[in-house]
XYZ file of N, CA and C in Angstrom:
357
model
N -16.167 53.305 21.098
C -15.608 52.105 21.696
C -16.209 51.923 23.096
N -16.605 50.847 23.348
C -17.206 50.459 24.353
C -16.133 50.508 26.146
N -16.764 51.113 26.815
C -15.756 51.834 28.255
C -14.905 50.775 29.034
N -13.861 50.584 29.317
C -12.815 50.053 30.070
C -13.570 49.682 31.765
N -13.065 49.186 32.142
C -12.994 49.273 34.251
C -12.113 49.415 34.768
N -12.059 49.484 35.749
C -11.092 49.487 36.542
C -11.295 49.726 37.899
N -10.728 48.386 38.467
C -10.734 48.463 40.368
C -9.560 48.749 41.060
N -9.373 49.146 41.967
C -8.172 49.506 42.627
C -8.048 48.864 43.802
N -7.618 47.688 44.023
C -7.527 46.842 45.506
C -6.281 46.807 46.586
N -6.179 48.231 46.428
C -5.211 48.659 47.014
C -3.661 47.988 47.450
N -3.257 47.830 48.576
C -1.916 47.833 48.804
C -1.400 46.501 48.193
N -0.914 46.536 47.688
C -0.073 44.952 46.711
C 0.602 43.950 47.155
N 0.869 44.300 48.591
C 1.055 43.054 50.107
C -0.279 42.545 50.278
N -1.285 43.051 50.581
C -2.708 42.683 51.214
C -3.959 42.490 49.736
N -3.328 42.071 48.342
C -3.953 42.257 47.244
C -4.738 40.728 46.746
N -3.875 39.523 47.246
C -3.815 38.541 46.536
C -4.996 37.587 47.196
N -5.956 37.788 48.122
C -7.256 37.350 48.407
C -7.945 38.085 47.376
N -7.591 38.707 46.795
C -9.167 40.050 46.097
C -8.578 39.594 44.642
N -6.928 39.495 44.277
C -6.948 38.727 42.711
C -7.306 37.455 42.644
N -7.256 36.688 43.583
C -7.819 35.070 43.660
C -9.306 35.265 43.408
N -10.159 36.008 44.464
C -11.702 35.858 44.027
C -12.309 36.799 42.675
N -11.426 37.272 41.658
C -11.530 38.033 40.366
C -11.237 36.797 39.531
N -9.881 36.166 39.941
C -9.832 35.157 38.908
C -10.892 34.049 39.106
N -11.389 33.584 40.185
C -12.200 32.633 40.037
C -14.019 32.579 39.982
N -14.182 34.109 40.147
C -15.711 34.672 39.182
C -15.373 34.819 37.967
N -13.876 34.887 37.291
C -13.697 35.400 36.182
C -13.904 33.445 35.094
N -13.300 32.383 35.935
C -13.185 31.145 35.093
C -15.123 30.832 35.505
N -15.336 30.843 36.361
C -17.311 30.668 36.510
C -17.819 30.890 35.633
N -17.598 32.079 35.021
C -18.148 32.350 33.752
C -18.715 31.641 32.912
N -19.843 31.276 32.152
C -19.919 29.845 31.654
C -19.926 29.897 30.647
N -19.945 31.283 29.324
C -19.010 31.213 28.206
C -18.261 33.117 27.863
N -17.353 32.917 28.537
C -16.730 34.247 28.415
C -16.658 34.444 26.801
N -16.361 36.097 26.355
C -16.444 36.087 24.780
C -14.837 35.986 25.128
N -13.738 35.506 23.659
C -12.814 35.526 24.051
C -12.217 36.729 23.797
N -12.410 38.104 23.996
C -12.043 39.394 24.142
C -12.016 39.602 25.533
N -12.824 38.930 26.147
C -13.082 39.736 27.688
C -11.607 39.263 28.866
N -11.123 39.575 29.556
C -10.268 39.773 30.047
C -10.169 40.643 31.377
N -9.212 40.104 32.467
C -8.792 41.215 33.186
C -7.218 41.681 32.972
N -6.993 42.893 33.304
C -5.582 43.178 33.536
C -4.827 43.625 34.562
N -4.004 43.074 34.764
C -3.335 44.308 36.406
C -2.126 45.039 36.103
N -2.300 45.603 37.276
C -0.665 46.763 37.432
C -0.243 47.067 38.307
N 1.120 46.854 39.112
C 1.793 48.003 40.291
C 1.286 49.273 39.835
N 0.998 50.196 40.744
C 1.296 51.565 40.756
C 1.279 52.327 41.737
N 2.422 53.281 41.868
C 2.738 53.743 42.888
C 2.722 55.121 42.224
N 1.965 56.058 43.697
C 1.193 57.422 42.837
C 2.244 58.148 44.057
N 3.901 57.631 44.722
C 4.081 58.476 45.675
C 3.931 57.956 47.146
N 2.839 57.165 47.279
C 2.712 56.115 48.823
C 4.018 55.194 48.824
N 3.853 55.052 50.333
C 4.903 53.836 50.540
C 4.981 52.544 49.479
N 3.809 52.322 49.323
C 3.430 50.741 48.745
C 2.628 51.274 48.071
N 2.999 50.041 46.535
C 2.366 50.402 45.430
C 0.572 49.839 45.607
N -0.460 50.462 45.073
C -1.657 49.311 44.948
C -1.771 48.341 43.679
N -2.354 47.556 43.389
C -2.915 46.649 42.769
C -4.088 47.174 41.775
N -3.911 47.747 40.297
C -5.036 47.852 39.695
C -5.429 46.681 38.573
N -7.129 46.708 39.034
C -7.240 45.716 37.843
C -8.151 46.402 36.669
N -7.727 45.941 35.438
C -8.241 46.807 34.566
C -8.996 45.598 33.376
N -10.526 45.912 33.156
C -11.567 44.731 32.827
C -11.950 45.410 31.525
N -11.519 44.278 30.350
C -11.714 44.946 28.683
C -13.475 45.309 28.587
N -13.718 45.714 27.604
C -14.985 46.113 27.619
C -15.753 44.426 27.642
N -15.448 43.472 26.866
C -16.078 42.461 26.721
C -16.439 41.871 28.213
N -15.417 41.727 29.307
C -15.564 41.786 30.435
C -16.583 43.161 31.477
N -17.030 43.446 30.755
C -17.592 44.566 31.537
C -18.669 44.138 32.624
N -19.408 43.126 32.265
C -20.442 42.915 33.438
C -20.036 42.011 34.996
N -19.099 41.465 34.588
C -17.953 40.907 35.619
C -17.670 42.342 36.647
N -17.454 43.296 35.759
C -16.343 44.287 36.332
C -17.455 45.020 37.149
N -19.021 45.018 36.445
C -19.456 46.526 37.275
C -20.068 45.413 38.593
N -20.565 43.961 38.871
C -20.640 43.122 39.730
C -19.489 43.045 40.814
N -18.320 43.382 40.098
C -16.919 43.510 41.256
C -16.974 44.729 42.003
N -18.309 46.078 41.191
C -17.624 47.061 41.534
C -16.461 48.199 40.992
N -15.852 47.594 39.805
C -15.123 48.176 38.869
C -15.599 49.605 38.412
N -14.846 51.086 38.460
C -15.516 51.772 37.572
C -15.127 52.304 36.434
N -15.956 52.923 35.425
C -15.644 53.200 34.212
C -13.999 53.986 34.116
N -13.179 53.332 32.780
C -12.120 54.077 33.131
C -11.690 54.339 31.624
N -10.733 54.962 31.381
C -10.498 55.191 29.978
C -9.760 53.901 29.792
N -9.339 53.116 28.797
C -8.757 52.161 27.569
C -6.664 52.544 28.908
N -6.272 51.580 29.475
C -4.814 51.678 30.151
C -3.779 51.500 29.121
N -2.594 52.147 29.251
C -1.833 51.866 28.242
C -1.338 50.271 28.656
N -0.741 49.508 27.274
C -0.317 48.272 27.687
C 0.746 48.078 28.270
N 1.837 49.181 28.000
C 2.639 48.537 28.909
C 3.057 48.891 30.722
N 3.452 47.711 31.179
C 3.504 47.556 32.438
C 2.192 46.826 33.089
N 1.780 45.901 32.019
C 0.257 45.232 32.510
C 0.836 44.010 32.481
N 0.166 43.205 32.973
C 0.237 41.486 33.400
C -1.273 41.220 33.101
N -1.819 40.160 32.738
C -3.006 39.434 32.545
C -2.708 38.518 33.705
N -4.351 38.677 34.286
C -4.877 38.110 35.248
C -5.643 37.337 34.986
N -6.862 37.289 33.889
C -7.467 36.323 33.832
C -8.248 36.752 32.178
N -8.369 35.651 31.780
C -8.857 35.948 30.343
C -7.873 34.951 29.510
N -8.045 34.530 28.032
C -7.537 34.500 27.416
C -5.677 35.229 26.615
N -4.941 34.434 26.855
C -3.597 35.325 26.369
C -4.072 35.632 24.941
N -4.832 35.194 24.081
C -5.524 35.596 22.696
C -5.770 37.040 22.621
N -6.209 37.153 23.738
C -7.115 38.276 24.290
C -6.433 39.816 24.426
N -4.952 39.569 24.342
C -3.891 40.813 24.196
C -3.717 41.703 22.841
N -3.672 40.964 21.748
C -4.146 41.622 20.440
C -5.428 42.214 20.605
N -6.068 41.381 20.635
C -7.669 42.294 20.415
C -8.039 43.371 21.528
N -7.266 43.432 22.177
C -7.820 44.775 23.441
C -6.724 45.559 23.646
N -5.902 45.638 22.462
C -4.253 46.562 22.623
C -4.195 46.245 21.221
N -5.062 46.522 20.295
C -4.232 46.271 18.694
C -3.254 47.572 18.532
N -3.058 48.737 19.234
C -2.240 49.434 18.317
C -0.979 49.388 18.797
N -0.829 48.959 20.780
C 0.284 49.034 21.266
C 1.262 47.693 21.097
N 2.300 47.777 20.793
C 3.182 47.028 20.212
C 3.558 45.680 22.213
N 3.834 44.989 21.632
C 3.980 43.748 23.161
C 5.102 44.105 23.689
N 4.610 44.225 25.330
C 5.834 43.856 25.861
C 6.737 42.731 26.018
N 7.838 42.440 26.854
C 8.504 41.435 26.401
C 7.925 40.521 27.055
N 8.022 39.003 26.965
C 7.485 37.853 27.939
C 7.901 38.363 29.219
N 6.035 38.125 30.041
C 6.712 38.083 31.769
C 5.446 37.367 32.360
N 5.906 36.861 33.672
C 4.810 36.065 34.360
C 3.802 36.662 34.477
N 2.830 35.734 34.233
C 1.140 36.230 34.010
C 0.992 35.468 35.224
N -0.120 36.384 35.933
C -0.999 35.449 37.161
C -1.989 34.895 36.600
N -2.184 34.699 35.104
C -3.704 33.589 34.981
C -3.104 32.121 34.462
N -1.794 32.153 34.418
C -1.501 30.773 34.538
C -0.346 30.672 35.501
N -0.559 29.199 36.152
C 0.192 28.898 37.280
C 1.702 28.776 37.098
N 2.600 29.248 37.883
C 4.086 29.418 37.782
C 4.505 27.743 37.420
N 5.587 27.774 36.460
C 6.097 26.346 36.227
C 6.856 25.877 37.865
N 7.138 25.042 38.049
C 7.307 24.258 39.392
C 8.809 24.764 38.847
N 10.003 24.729 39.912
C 11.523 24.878 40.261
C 12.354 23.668 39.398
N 13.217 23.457 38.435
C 13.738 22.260 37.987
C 14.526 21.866 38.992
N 15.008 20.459 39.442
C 15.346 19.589 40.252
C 16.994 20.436 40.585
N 16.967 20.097 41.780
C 18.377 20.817 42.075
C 19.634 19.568 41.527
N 20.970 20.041 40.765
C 21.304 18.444 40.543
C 22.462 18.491 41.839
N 21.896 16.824 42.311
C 23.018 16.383 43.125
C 24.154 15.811 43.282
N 24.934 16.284 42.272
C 26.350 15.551 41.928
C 27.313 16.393 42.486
């Protein structure tokens, strides 16, 4: 099986300039396969603050070693969020691990607040 990535952009306060410019080399792309993908994760190894890992399917691999990404083993799925890629893209790069439950993905934009009612 072709090798995983993985970047570590450390502290998860100071993360969201470095997932913005992943997601938007990641849509440049001018025909991604639809396997390729990024993934992220909190993790806290014990530090105050957790870091930010992003983890790039093999199909994504030339994205990842251009970011800097390095080779990593296959992450388990759960406790991952998709960052950028196809949601298609969760079967085919996790066929054996069963889904977690629905939760906000950063590769699509949060639905807007419904109207407060004023009665």
């Amino acid at each position: 099986m072709p090798p995983w990535h993985m970047k570590n952009l450390g502290d998860a306060s100071l993360a969201d300039a470095a997932l913005d410019a992943i997601r938007a080399r990641f849509a440049a792309q001018p025909a991604p396969p639809p396997t390729a993908a990024a993934f992220f994760r909190h993790q806290s190894d014990g530090q105050l603050h957790c870091d930010v890992l992003v983890y790039f399917s093999p199909a994504a691999a030339p994205l990842a070693l251009a970011l800097g990404a390095t080779r990593c083993p296959q992450p388990p799925r759960a406790g991952l969020g998709l960052l950028a890629g196809p949601a298609s893209a969760w079967p085919s790069c996790f066929p054996s691990d069963p889904p977690d439950p629905p939760r906000l993905s950063l590769a699509t934009p949060r639905p807007a607040p419904a109207p407060a009612n004023t009665r």
